[in-house]
Structure formats: C-alpha cells, structure tokens
C-alpha cells in the first residue's frame, strides 16, 4: 500500500536562482544540498509546514542528466511556461498573495473564488506554474 | 483588481506588513503589543487575524523564525551561545529548550549531526538521493 508522496521534482533553468526563489521568496526550507557534479547539486526544499515532503529543484543543463538536444528542448519548454507543476495550499490566499507579490513573485491570476476555494496562480523564476489555493471547508484535503 | 477583493487586500496588508517586519527584524527585541498598535489592531484582534492568516500567533511565529535562523547559523558552525543571541533569544537555556522541543535534539546534537552529514555527503553523495533520481545522475557521470 502506498501511503505518501515524499519527493517530486521540478525542472529549473538555474539552481542558484531557483534556490533563491523557493527559499527567500516562497519561504521554503532548504532540506538537502549535495554536490552531484562540478556544477550541479541534489537540491531539495520543503514548504515550512510540510517538512516530510521534498520538492527537488532539478537542473536541466547541468549535472549531465540529458544530452544537449534534450536539455535545450526541455529548457525551452520550461521557459515558455509549458508545465503546471502543482498546487500549494495556504491558510489565507489574500495574505499570501499580498506577501509574495510584494516580494516580486509573478502572479498570472489574482485570487478568485472557485467551487473548491479561492485560487491564485503564479510562476516560479524558471516559468513553472503553480496554483496557490485556500481550500474551503468542503474541499479541504 | 476587482472591487470586492480590494478591501480584503487593504486589511491583510497590515497583517502581512507585521509578518514581514518580524521576518526582517527577528534578531531585535520585538514588542508584539507595540506592533499590534502600529498595525492599528487591538493585541487580541491582531493575534487572531495573524493566526488566521499564518497558522500561528505572532509570538509563536517569532519563535519559529528565530529557530529557523538559528538552524541556518548553526549550519555555518557558529557557537551555540553566539547563535542564541544573534537570532534574538535572551537566554541560552530557553533557546536550547525551545530548539529541542521543535527539533527533537539540542543545538549541540544538531551540530554533531551536521558534521556527520557533511562527511557522508562528501564520501557517498548518491546515498542521499532516491534511486529513481540517482540512477539518472550516475548513468551520465
């Protein structure tokens, strides 16, 4: 029986910049930073109140995981904002929206009522999309 | 921005500003009573709104921010006593007790764990990475 998801990855264009975005703007905690090659890290972060889940900030061009053609194609797709990655839950979407916007996070949708709660949408520094949602009582997970 | 959102944003701005003030000045002596007055709320109302937005009272939040900063400083192998005062705690025993309550280990035990981790990361970096990811890194390195 599978019980939980503990790791998931998001491809980022620049690990240093992604680290700054997730830690200093979103307020995540750095969980792991292990050198895996001369120019890449195994780099994971967790939301402050969910320390048992790690989001891996995966390098595309560094670390040698992909050949140059794949790396270029994947970088282009990420940069174009092709990928919706996931949903971050918050207690109060208006407060979180206000705070993150003040820190320079690019929102593509302001908070708006949906049947499941209030949702805003933003991009990370690479171009990956995330929902930011305050679930209503009926749809709390 | 639509008109129905705007008043909420205005109300939350004061709460978000208070949070950001804590984020930036946690190492100073912070009087939460004065802070609530500056935000134009009664102390009780301020604490209630803060908790509704961020899941903890301003006092709990301040302690958590200081503890997170302490962990960050300990990662630079600073002395426990120096870290305690640098992040705004006024007593070492109280710092150790709060740290232990949250991290389930004392600051010194945490330092010891960090040192061991550094050795292990240098010697066996891939042992820190789940297999589904490490096989890709190892395949291409």
PDB file of C-alpha atoms in Angstrom:
ATOM      1  CA  UNK A   1       0.000   0.000   0.000  1.00  0.00           C
ATOM      2  CA  UNK A   2       1.432   3.357  -1.000  1.00  0.00           C
ATOM      3  CA  UNK A   3       0.968   5.813   1.837  1.00  0.00           C
ATOM      4  CA  UNK A   4       2.546   9.133   0.899  1.00  0.00           C
ATOM      5  CA  UNK A   5       4.466  11.072  -1.725  1.00  0.00           C
ATOM      6  CA  UNK A   6       7.788  12.186  -0.269  1.00  0.00           C
ATOM      7  CA  UNK A   7       9.690  13.609  -3.274  1.00  0.00           C
ATOM      8  CA  UNK A   8       8.696  15.215  -6.549  1.00  0.00           C
ATOM      9  CA  UNK A   9      10.773  17.203  -8.968  1.00  0.00           C
ATOM     10  CA  UNK A  10      10.537  20.423 -10.855  1.00  0.00           C
ATOM     11  CA  UNK A  11      12.989  21.233 -13.656  1.00  0.00           C
ATOM     12  CA  UNK A  12      14.636  24.610 -13.191  1.00  0.00           C
ATOM     13  CA  UNK A  13      16.791  26.671 -15.510  1.00  0.00           C
ATOM     14  CA  UNK A  14      19.245  27.801 -12.844  1.00  0.00           C
ATOM     15  CA  UNK A  15      19.612  26.093  -9.478  1.00  0.00           C
ATOM     16  CA  UNK A  16      21.079  29.121  -7.687  1.00  0.00           C
ATOM     17  CA  UNK A  17      18.256  31.347  -8.833  1.00  0.00           C
ATOM     18  CA  UNK A  18      15.653  28.673  -8.061  1.00  0.00           C
ATOM     19  CA  UNK A  19      17.111  28.262  -4.584  1.00  0.00           C
ATOM     20  CA  UNK A  20      16.738  31.991  -4.005  1.00  0.00           C
ATOM     21  CA  UNK A  21      13.163  31.957  -5.326  1.00  0.00           C
ATOM     22  CA  UNK A  22      11.910  28.995  -3.309  1.00  0.00           C
ATOM     23  CA  UNK A  23      13.755  29.842  -0.075  1.00  0.00           C
ATOM     24  CA  UNK A  24      13.777  33.631   0.013  1.00  0.00           C
ATOM     25  CA  UNK A  25      10.553  34.410  -1.830  1.00  0.00           C
ATOM     26  CA  UNK A  26       8.264  31.450  -1.163  1.00  0.00           C
ATOM     27  CA  UNK A  27       9.762  30.923   2.298  1.00  0.00           C
ATOM     28  CA  UNK A  28      10.568  27.236   1.847  1.00  0.00           C
ATOM     29  CA  UNK A  29      13.238  25.446   3.854  1.00  0.00           C
ATOM     30  CA  UNK A  30      16.315  24.041   2.176  1.00  0.00           C
ATOM     31  CA  UNK A  31      16.354  20.338   3.007  1.00  0.00           C
ATOM     32  CA  UNK A  32      19.239  18.883   1.006  1.00  0.00           C
ATOM     33  CA  UNK A  33      22.106  20.365  -0.918  1.00  0.00           C
ATOM     34  CA  UNK A  34      24.515  17.678  -2.028  1.00  0.00           C
ATOM     35  CA  UNK A  35      27.034  18.202  -4.845  1.00  0.00           C
ATOM     36  CA  UNK A  36      26.478  15.623  -7.581  1.00  0.00           C
ATOM     37  CA  UNK A  37      28.915  17.010 -10.119  1.00  0.00           C
ATOM     38  CA  UNK A  38      31.177  20.019 -10.548  1.00  0.00           C
ATOM     39  CA  UNK A  39      28.264  22.257 -11.422  1.00  0.00           C
ATOM     40  CA  UNK A  40      25.111  20.680 -10.014  1.00  0.00           C
ATOM     41  CA  UNK A  41      23.500  19.810  -6.708  1.00  0.00           C
ATOM     42  CA  UNK A  42      20.888  17.462  -5.425  1.00  0.00           C
ATOM     43  CA  UNK A  43      18.820  20.332  -4.115  1.00  0.00           C
ATOM     44  CA  UNK A  44      15.531  19.897  -2.298  1.00  0.00           C
ATOM     45  CA  UNK A  45      13.216  22.299  -0.490  1.00  0.00           C
ATOM     46  CA  UNK A  46      10.100  21.880   1.626  1.00  0.00           C
ATOM     47  CA  UNK A  47       7.175  24.132   2.471  1.00  0.00           C
ATOM     48  CA  UNK A  48       7.601  25.403   6.053  1.00  0.00           C
ATOM     49  CA  UNK A  49       4.760  23.306   7.448  1.00  0.00           C
ATOM     50  CA  UNK A  50       5.336  20.185   5.354  1.00  0.00           C
ATOM     51  CA  UNK A  51       8.826  19.035   6.194  1.00  0.00           C
ATOM     52  CA  UNK A  52       8.107  15.435   5.184  1.00  0.00           C
ATOM     53  CA  UNK A  53       7.750  16.364   1.524  1.00  0.00           C
ATOM     54  CA  UNK A  54      10.712  17.487  -0.592  1.00  0.00           C
ATOM     55  CA  UNK A  55      10.480  19.309  -3.890  1.00  0.00           C
ATOM     56  CA  UNK A  56      13.603  18.645  -5.920  1.00  0.00           C
ATOM     57  CA  UNK A  57      14.923  21.573  -7.926  1.00  0.00           C
ATOM     58  CA  UNK A  58      16.355  19.590 -10.815  1.00  0.00           C
ATOM     59  CA  UNK A  59      18.994  21.156 -13.036  1.00  0.00           C
ATOM     60  CA  UNK A  60      18.482  20.741 -16.764  1.00  0.00           C
ATOM     61  CA  UNK A  61      21.701  21.800 -18.338  1.00  0.00           C
ATOM     62  CA  UNK A  62      23.986  20.859 -15.502  1.00  0.00           C
ATOM     63  CA  UNK A  63      24.756  17.544 -13.907  1.00  0.00           C
ATOM     64  CA  UNK A  64      24.866  15.708 -17.221  1.00  0.00           C
ATOM     65  CA  UNK A  65      21.430  14.095 -16.992  1.00  0.00           C
ATOM     66  CA  UNK A  66      20.448  14.987 -20.533  1.00  0.00           C
ATOM     67  CA  UNK A  67      22.229  15.267 -23.827  1.00  0.00           C
ATOM     68  CA  UNK A  68      22.455  18.789 -25.218  1.00  0.00           C
ATOM     69  CA  UNK A  69      19.476  18.440 -27.553  1.00  0.00           C
ATOM     70  CA  UNK A  70      17.147  17.180 -24.835  1.00  0.00           C
ATOM     71  CA  UNK A  71      18.452  19.797 -22.417  1.00  0.00           C
ATOM     72  CA  UNK A  72      17.789  22.576 -24.913  1.00  0.00           C
ATOM     73  CA  UNK A  73      14.273  21.334 -25.721  1.00  0.00           C
ATOM     74  CA  UNK A  74      13.392  20.910 -22.066  1.00  0.00           C
ATOM     75  CA  UNK A  75      14.817  24.332 -21.172  1.00  0.00           C
ATOM     76  CA  UNK A  76      12.753  25.930 -23.935  1.00  0.00           C
ATOM     77  CA  UNK A  77       9.582  24.227 -22.738  1.00  0.00           C
ATOM     78  CA  UNK A  78      10.156  25.282 -19.137  1.00  0.00           C
ATOM     79  CA  UNK A  79      10.978  28.837 -20.181  1.00  0.00           C
ATOM     80  CA  UNK A  80       7.795  29.030 -22.265  1.00  0.00           C
ATOM     81  CA  UNK A  81       5.720  28.130 -19.216  1.00  0.00           C
ATOM     82  CA  UNK A  82       4.609  24.757 -20.547  1.00  0.00           C
ATOM     83  CA  UNK A  83       4.390  22.928 -17.261  1.00  0.00           C
ATOM     84  CA  UNK A  84       1.844  23.240 -14.489  1.00  0.00           C
ATOM     85  CA  UNK A  85       3.590  21.608 -11.565  1.00  0.00           C
ATOM     86  CA  UNK A  86       1.275  21.534  -8.603  1.00  0.00           C
ATOM     87  CA  UNK A  87      -0.888  23.213  -6.038  1.00  0.00           C
ATOM     88  CA  UNK A  88       0.410  24.911  -2.929  1.00  0.00           C
ATOM     89  CA  UNK A  89      -2.101  25.252  -0.142  1.00  0.00           C
ATOM     90  CA  UNK A  90      -2.166  28.277   2.132  1.00  0.00           C
ATOM     91  CA  UNK A  91      -4.308  29.280   5.069  1.00  0.00           C
ATOM     92  CA  UNK A  92      -5.143  32.674   3.684  1.00  0.00           C
ATOM     93  CA  UNK A  93      -4.726  33.273  -0.008  1.00  0.00           C
ATOM     94  CA  UNK A  94      -5.210  37.049   0.178  1.00  0.00           C
ATOM     95  CA  UNK A  95      -2.446  37.459   2.753  1.00  0.00           C
ATOM     96  CA  UNK A  96      -0.119  35.084   0.928  1.00  0.00           C
ATOM     97  CA  UNK A  97      -0.822  36.732  -2.421  1.00  0.00           C
ATOM     98  CA  UNK A  98      -0.089  40.129  -0.898  1.00  0.00           C
ATOM     99  CA  UNK A  99       3.147  38.939   0.661  1.00  0.00           C
ATOM    100  CA  UNK A 100       4.502  37.076  -2.365  1.00  0.00           C
ATOM    101  CA  UNK A 101       3.525  39.804  -4.789  1.00  0.00           C
ATOM    102  CA  UNK A 102       5.390  42.260  -2.565  1.00  0.00           C
ATOM    103  CA  UNK A 103       8.457  40.053  -2.877  1.00  0.00           C
ATOM    104  CA  UNK A 104       8.281  40.176  -6.657  1.00  0.00           C
ATOM    105  CA  UNK A 105       6.596  36.847  -7.426  1.00  0.00           C
ATOM    106  CA  UNK A 106       4.860  36.984 -10.799  1.00  0.00           C
ATOM    107  CA  UNK A 107       1.185  36.135 -10.498  1.00  0.00           C
ATOM    108  CA  UNK A 108      -0.707  35.101 -13.609  1.00  0.00           C
ATOM    109  CA  UNK A 109      -4.057  35.080 -11.829  1.00  0.00           C
ATOM    110  CA  UNK A 110      -5.290  37.090  -8.861  1.00  0.00           C
ATOM    111  CA  UNK A 111      -7.187  35.307  -6.069  1.00  0.00           C
ATOM    112  CA  UNK A 112     -10.545  34.188  -7.384  1.00  0.00           C
ATOM    113  CA  UNK A 113     -13.407  32.156  -5.940  1.00  0.00           C
ATOM    114  CA  UNK A 114     -13.650  28.622  -7.308  1.00  0.00           C
ATOM    115  CA  UNK A 115     -16.003  25.871  -6.200  1.00  0.00           C
ATOM    116  CA  UNK A 116     -13.169  24.350  -4.127  1.00  0.00           C
ATOM    117  CA  UNK A 117     -11.899  27.557  -2.540  1.00  0.00           C
ATOM    118  CA  UNK A 118     -10.002  30.660  -3.563  1.00  0.00           C
ATOM    119  CA  UNK A 119      -7.197  30.226  -6.051  1.00  0.00           C
ATOM    120  CA  UNK A 120      -4.413  32.396  -7.439  1.00  0.00           C
ATOM    121  CA  UNK A 121      -1.706  31.325  -9.852  1.00  0.00           C
ATOM    122  CA  UNK A 122       1.957  32.214 -10.083  1.00  0.00           C
ATOM    123  CA  UNK A 123       5.132  31.254 -11.907  1.00  0.00           C
ATOM    124  CA  UNK A 124       8.464  30.343 -10.418  1.00  0.00           C
ATOM    125  CA  UNK A 125      11.646  32.021 -11.655  1.00  0.00           C
ATOM    126  CA  UNK A 126      12.038  29.415 -14.417  1.00  0.00           C
ATOM    127  CA  UNK A 127       8.481  29.601 -15.764  1.00  0.00           C
ATOM    128  CA  UNK A 128       6.828  26.670 -13.979  1.00  0.00           C
ATOM    129  CA  UNK A 129       3.216  27.281 -12.970  1.00  0.00           C
ATOM    130  CA  UNK A 130       1.715  26.693  -9.576  1.00  0.00           C
ATOM    131  CA  UNK A 131      -1.712  27.203  -8.078  1.00  0.00           C
ATOM    132  CA  UNK A 132      -1.941  28.854  -4.704  1.00  0.00           C
ATOM    133  CA  UNK A 133      -5.150  27.739  -3.080  1.00  0.00           C
ATOM    134  CA  UNK A 134      -7.074  28.334   0.096  1.00  0.00           C
ATOM    135  CA  UNK A 135      -9.486  25.413   0.136  1.00  0.00           C
ATOM    136  CA  UNK A 136     -12.953  25.871   1.530  1.00  0.00           C
ATOM    137  CA  UNK A 137     -14.172  23.600   4.345  1.00  0.00           C
ATOM    138  CA  UNK A 138     -15.961  21.269   1.962  1.00  0.00           C
ATOM    139  CA  UNK A 139     -12.867  20.626  -0.148  1.00  0.00           C
ATOM    140  CA  UNK A 140     -10.112  20.643   2.469  1.00  0.00           C
ATOM    141  CA  UNK A 141      -7.680  17.816   1.759  1.00  0.00           C
TER     142      UNK A 141
ATOM    143  CA  UNK B   1      -8.148  44.172  -9.235  1.00  0.00           C
ATOM    144  CA  UNK B   2     -11.866  43.710  -8.654  1.00  0.00           C
ATOM    145  CA  UNK B   3     -13.569  45.885  -6.044  1.00  0.00           C
ATOM    146  CA  UNK B   4     -14.627  43.007  -3.814  1.00  0.00           C
ATOM    147  CA  UNK B   5     -11.020  41.908  -3.371  1.00  0.00           C
ATOM    148  CA  UNK B   6      -9.532  45.295  -2.650  1.00  0.00           C
ATOM    149  CA  UNK B   7     -10.812  45.878   0.928  1.00  0.00           C
ATOM    150  CA  UNK B   8      -9.535  42.445   1.922  1.00  0.00           C
ATOM    151  CA  UNK B   9      -6.157  43.276   0.446  1.00  0.00           C
ATOM    152  CA  UNK B  10      -6.052  46.515   2.431  1.00  0.00           C
ATOM    153  CA  UNK B  11      -6.926  44.728   5.681  1.00  0.00           C
ATOM    154  CA  UNK B  12      -4.388  41.997   5.047  1.00  0.00           C
ATOM    155  CA  UNK B  13      -1.657  44.411   4.108  1.00  0.00           C
ATOM    156  CA  UNK B  14      -1.283  45.443   7.732  1.00  0.00           C
ATOM    157  CA  UNK B  15      -1.031  41.826   8.843  1.00  0.00           C
ATOM    158  CA  UNK B  16       1.404  40.958   6.057  1.00  0.00           C
ATOM    159  CA  UNK B  17       3.495  44.027   6.908  1.00  0.00           C
ATOM    160  CA  UNK B  18       3.686  42.816  10.513  1.00  0.00           C
ATOM    161  CA  UNK B  19       4.849  39.383   9.372  1.00  0.00           C
ATOM    162  CA  UNK B  20       7.459  40.926   7.108  1.00  0.00           C
ATOM    163  CA  UNK B  21       8.601  43.136   9.983  1.00  0.00           C
ATOM    164  CA  UNK B  22       9.185  40.005  12.067  1.00  0.00           C
ATOM    165  CA  UNK B  23      10.956  38.327   9.125  1.00  0.00           C
ATOM    166  CA  UNK B  24      13.363  41.228   8.832  1.00  0.00           C
ATOM    167  CA  UNK B  25      13.827  42.206  12.482  1.00  0.00           C
ATOM    168  CA  UNK B  26      13.533  38.926  14.403  1.00  0.00           C
ATOM    169  CA  UNK B  27      17.036  39.391  15.846  1.00  0.00           C
ATOM    170  CA  UNK B  28      15.946  42.618  17.568  1.00  0.00           C
ATOM    171  CA  UNK B  29      13.801  42.898  20.660  1.00  0.00           C
ATOM    172  CA  UNK B  30      10.266  42.922  19.272  1.00  0.00           C
ATOM    173  CA  UNK B  31       7.336  44.114  21.369  1.00  0.00           C
ATOM    174  CA  UNK B  32       4.278  42.469  19.882  1.00  0.00           C
ATOM    175  CA  UNK B  33       1.991  44.827  21.804  1.00  0.00           C
ATOM    176  CA  UNK B  34       3.559  47.819  20.113  1.00  0.00           C
ATOM    177  CA  UNK B  35       3.471  46.018  16.805  1.00  0.00           C
ATOM    178  CA  UNK B  36      -0.267  45.380  17.052  1.00  0.00           C
ATOM    179  CA  UNK B  37      -0.853  49.034  17.968  1.00  0.00           C
ATOM    180  CA  UNK B  38       1.183  50.131  14.954  1.00  0.00           C
ATOM    181  CA  UNK B  39      -0.933  47.878  12.763  1.00  0.00           C
ATOM    182  CA  UNK B  40      -3.987  49.600  14.248  1.00  0.00           C
ATOM    183  CA  UNK B  41      -5.412  46.498  15.901  1.00  0.00           C
ATOM    184  CA  UNK B  42      -6.000  45.543  19.494  1.00  0.00           C
ATOM    185  CA  UNK B  43      -3.472  42.983  20.686  1.00  0.00           C
ATOM    186  CA  UNK B  44      -6.113  40.256  20.771  1.00  0.00           C
ATOM    187  CA  UNK B  45      -7.589  41.067  17.365  1.00  0.00           C
ATOM    188  CA  UNK B  46      -4.100  41.305  15.858  1.00  0.00           C
ATOM    189  CA  UNK B  47      -3.126  37.890  17.214  1.00  0.00           C
ATOM    190  CA  UNK B  48      -6.382  36.373  15.953  1.00  0.00           C
ATOM    191  CA  UNK B  49      -6.023  37.797  12.434  1.00  0.00           C
ATOM    192  CA  UNK B  50      -2.346  36.870  12.320  1.00  0.00           C
ATOM    193  CA  UNK B  51      -3.133  33.304  13.308  1.00  0.00           C
ATOM    194  CA  UNK B  52      -5.921  33.099  10.751  1.00  0.00           C
ATOM    195  CA  UNK B  53      -3.501  34.156   8.007  1.00  0.00           C
ATOM    196  CA  UNK B  54      -0.352  32.331   9.037  1.00  0.00           C
ATOM    197  CA  UNK B  55      -1.495  29.498  11.287  1.00  0.00           C
ATOM    198  CA  UNK B  56       0.252  30.679  14.434  1.00  0.00           C
ATOM    199  CA  UNK B  57       0.187  33.627  16.790  1.00  0.00           C
ATOM    200  CA  UNK B  58       2.734  36.427  16.256  1.00  0.00           C
ATOM    201  CA  UNK B  59       4.652  35.173  19.314  1.00  0.00           C
ATOM    202  CA  UNK B  60       4.771  31.582  18.031  1.00  0.00           C
ATOM    203  CA  UNK B  61       5.736  32.856  14.611  1.00  0.00           C
ATOM    204  CA  UNK B  62       8.567  34.980  16.025  1.00  0.00           C
ATOM    205  CA  UNK B  63       9.947  31.982  17.923  1.00  0.00           C
ATOM    206  CA  UNK B  64       9.772  29.823  14.778  1.00  0.00           C
ATOM    207  CA  UNK B  65      11.543  32.447  12.675  1.00  0.00           C
ATOM    208  CA  UNK B  66      14.284  32.727  15.303  1.00  0.00           C
ATOM    209  CA  UNK B  67      14.665  28.949  15.462  1.00  0.00           C
ATOM    210  CA  UNK B  68      14.860  28.701  11.670  1.00  0.00           C
ATOM    211  CA  UNK B  69      17.520  31.427  11.655  1.00  0.00           C
ATOM    212  CA  UNK B  70      19.366  29.573  14.410  1.00  0.00           C
ATOM    213  CA  UNK B  71      19.434  26.405  12.305  1.00  0.00           C
ATOM    214  CA  UNK B  72      20.790  28.389   9.399  1.00  0.00           C
ATOM    215  CA  UNK B  73      23.546  29.874  11.583  1.00  0.00           C
ATOM    216  CA  UNK B  74      24.394  26.517  13.109  1.00  0.00           C
ATOM    217  CA  UNK B  75      24.944  25.227   9.570  1.00  0.00           C
ATOM    218  CA  UNK B  76      27.818  27.707   9.454  1.00  0.00           C
ATOM    219  CA  UNK B  77      29.168  26.033  12.599  1.00  0.00           C
ATOM    220  CA  UNK B  78      28.797  29.079  14.824  1.00  0.00           C
ATOM    221  CA  UNK B  79      28.886  28.654  18.593  1.00  0.00           C
ATOM    222  CA  UNK B  80      25.543  27.863  20.193  1.00  0.00           C
ATOM    223  CA  UNK B  81      25.737  30.784  22.602  1.00  0.00           C
ATOM    224  CA  UNK B  82      26.522  33.243  19.817  1.00  0.00           C
ATOM    225  CA  UNK B  83      23.717  31.872  17.662  1.00  0.00           C
ATOM    226  CA  UNK B  84      21.287  32.212  20.553  1.00  0.00           C
ATOM    227  CA  UNK B  85      21.890  35.935  20.980  1.00  0.00           C
ATOM    228  CA  UNK B  86      22.397  36.629  17.267  1.00  0.00           C
ATOM    229  CA  UNK B  87      18.881  35.445  16.448  1.00  0.00           C
ATOM    230  CA  UNK B  88      17.225  37.392  19.252  1.00  0.00           C
ATOM    231  CA  UNK B  89      16.853  34.988  22.161  1.00  0.00           C
ATOM    232  CA  UNK B  90      17.828  36.438  25.510  1.00  0.00           C
ATOM    233  CA  UNK B  91      18.665  33.272  27.383  1.00  0.00           C
ATOM    234  CA  UNK B  92      20.692  30.243  26.312  1.00  0.00           C
ATOM    235  CA  UNK B  93      18.734  27.686  28.395  1.00  0.00           C
ATOM    236  CA  UNK B  94      15.468  28.948  26.974  1.00  0.00           C
ATOM    237  CA  UNK B  95      16.918  28.797  23.430  1.00  0.00           C
ATOM    238  CA  UNK B  96      18.122  25.229  23.972  1.00  0.00           C
ATOM    239  CA  UNK B  97      14.776  24.207  25.401  1.00  0.00           C
ATOM    240  CA  UNK B  98      12.779  25.732  22.510  1.00  0.00           C
ATOM    241  CA  UNK B  99      15.190  24.269  19.956  1.00  0.00           C
ATOM    242  CA  UNK B 100      14.923  20.811  21.498  1.00  0.00           C
ATOM    243  CA  UNK B 101      11.157  20.992  21.617  1.00  0.00           C
ATOM    244  CA  UNK B 102      10.981  21.749  17.898  1.00  0.00           C
ATOM    245  CA  UNK B 103      13.883  19.729  16.505  1.00  0.00           C
ATOM    246  CA  UNK B 104      13.839  16.829  18.982  1.00  0.00           C
ATOM    247  CA  UNK B 105      17.541  17.386  19.620  1.00  0.00           C
ATOM    248  CA  UNK B 106      19.717  20.025  21.293  1.00  0.00           C
ATOM    249  CA  UNK B 107      21.658  22.574  19.213  1.00  0.00           C
ATOM    250  CA  UNK B 108      24.882  20.711  20.016  1.00  0.00           C
ATOM    251  CA  UNK B 109      23.402  17.418  18.877  1.00  0.00           C
ATOM    252  CA  UNK B 110      22.227  19.207  15.734  1.00  0.00           C
ATOM    253  CA  UNK B 111      25.772  20.482  15.125  1.00  0.00           C
ATOM    254  CA  UNK B 112      27.137  16.980  15.571  1.00  0.00           C
ATOM    255  CA  UNK B 113      24.595  15.647  13.074  1.00  0.00           C
ATOM    256  CA  UNK B 114      25.543  18.365  10.576  1.00  0.00           C
ATOM    257  CA  UNK B 115      29.221  17.497  10.834  1.00  0.00           C
ATOM    258  CA  UNK B 116      28.492  13.815  10.230  1.00  0.00           C
ATOM    259  CA  UNK B 117      26.247  14.698   7.285  1.00  0.00           C
ATOM    260  CA  UNK B 118      28.998  16.766   5.716  1.00  0.00           C
ATOM    261  CA  UNK B 119      31.371  13.809   5.896  1.00  0.00           C
ATOM    262  CA  UNK B 120      28.767  11.439   4.459  1.00  0.00           C
ATOM    263  CA  UNK B 121      27.810  13.869   1.676  1.00  0.00           C
ATOM    264  CA  UNK B 122      31.439  14.157   0.623  1.00  0.00           C
ATOM    265  CA  UNK B 123      32.072  10.419   0.752  1.00  0.00           C
ATOM    266  CA  UNK B 124      28.813   8.981  -0.576  1.00  0.00           C
ATOM    267  CA  UNK B 125      26.750  11.783  -2.163  1.00  0.00           C
ATOM    268  CA  UNK B 126      24.413   9.458  -4.050  1.00  0.00           C
ATOM    269  CA  UNK B 127      23.343   7.726  -0.863  1.00  0.00           C
ATOM    270  CA  UNK B 128      21.325  10.874  -0.111  1.00  0.00           C
ATOM    271  CA  UNK B 129      19.414  10.714  -3.381  1.00  0.00           C
ATOM    272  CA  UNK B 130      16.402   8.458  -4.002  1.00  0.00           C
ATOM    273  CA  UNK B 131      17.231   5.751  -6.553  1.00  0.00           C
ATOM    274  CA  UNK B 132      14.825   6.924  -9.235  1.00  0.00           C
ATOM    275  CA  UNK B 133      16.793  10.167  -9.437  1.00  0.00           C
ATOM    276  CA  UNK B 134      20.310   8.994  -8.638  1.00  0.00           C
ATOM    277  CA  UNK B 135      20.329   6.357 -11.380  1.00  0.00           C
ATOM    278  CA  UNK B 136      19.957   9.109 -13.959  1.00  0.00           C
ATOM    279  CA  UNK B 137      22.753  11.177 -12.471  1.00  0.00           C
ATOM    280  CA  UNK B 138      25.072   8.195 -12.112  1.00  0.00           C
ATOM    281  CA  UNK B 139      24.302   6.905 -15.610  1.00  0.00           C
ATOM    282  CA  UNK B 140      25.568  10.114 -17.142  1.00  0.00           C
ATOM    283  CA  UNK B 141      28.526  10.807 -14.856  1.00  0.00           C
TER     284      UNK B 141
END
